[in-house]
Amino acid sequence: SQTIHQWPATLVQPVGSPLSLECTVEGTSNPNLYWYRQAAGRGLQLLFYSVGIGQISSEVPQNLSASRPQDRQFILSSKKLLLSDSGFYLCAWTILGTSGRAYENEQFFGPGTRLTVL
Amino acid sequence: QKEVEQDPGPLSVPEGAIVSLNCTYSNSAFQYFMWYRQYSRKGPELLMYTYSSGNKEDGRFTAQVDKSSKYISLFIRDSQPSDSATYLCAMSRIKAAGNKLTFGGGTRVLVKP
């Protein structure tokens, strides 16, 4: 079975400090990977997605960046955090099916990292 | 106007009642529809998945899709306090770039014992 891990679970960082959040997936190969941010009481905002190693698509311009150094590893980074970067960060993956297969779009989420920037 | 609209709630019901949730959307290209449940401080978990129009039932959960009205629903029968959570709808086009999903803002549900 497939599992997804995120760490750390919680993080408190000062403004201007760097950030590195890691996500790994087990039990599948060549998944699509996604980073979302969820502000308190709000919906999910897609930040980045990746369809393969080294392939990153950015959805929202900001001071965050993402990298995929290995097939099942996805990293979210920042050189200098802002107060507005506080939120709940979620990593998700989806399996790739052949064209038209229903489960192609299902996304499965990790446990999340709660980031507080002070 | 957002592509997917969802009433934020909270929706408060007594235990045993039917919970009725819905989302409206504007993009007629959406073909895949999902409902996620998210407990506080946890990642969302997939509850129901439907393709195109129609109904789908899984235990106490029923998902309905009305593409002509651009309206989807989730019904929870015999609600339990453990059903208290935020419910997110999500949808996608066929062959969407990166298989991306578009989410509603979520509806918070409270089931009171």
Short mmCIF file of N, CA and C in Angstrom, two decimals, chain A residues 9 42 58 65 73 110:
data_model
loop_
_atom_site.label_atom_id
_atom_site.label_comp_id
_atom_site.label_asym_id
_atom_site.label_seq_id
_atom_site.Cartn_x
_atom_site.Cartn_y
_atom_site.Cartn_z
N ALA A 9 5.99 17.95 11.80
CA ALA A 9 4.55 18.09 11.96
C ALA A 9 4.19 19.54 12.30
N ARG A 42 -9.73 28.26 5.77
CA ARG A 42 -9.82 28.51 4.34
C ARG A 42 -9.62 27.22 3.55
N SER A 58 4.91 26.09 -10.98
CA SER A 58 4.50 27.00 -9.92
C SER A 58 3.14 27.58 -10.24
N SER A 65 9.78 28.11 -3.02
CA SER A 65 10.23 27.33 -4.17
C SER A 65 10.07 25.85 -3.83
N GLN A 73 10.34 12.13 -3.61
CA GLN A 73 10.67 13.15 -2.63
C GLN A 73 10.35 14.53 -3.19
N GLY A 110 -0.91 13.97 2.69
CA GLY A 110 -0.13 13.66 3.87
C GLY A 110 -0.73 14.30 5.10
#
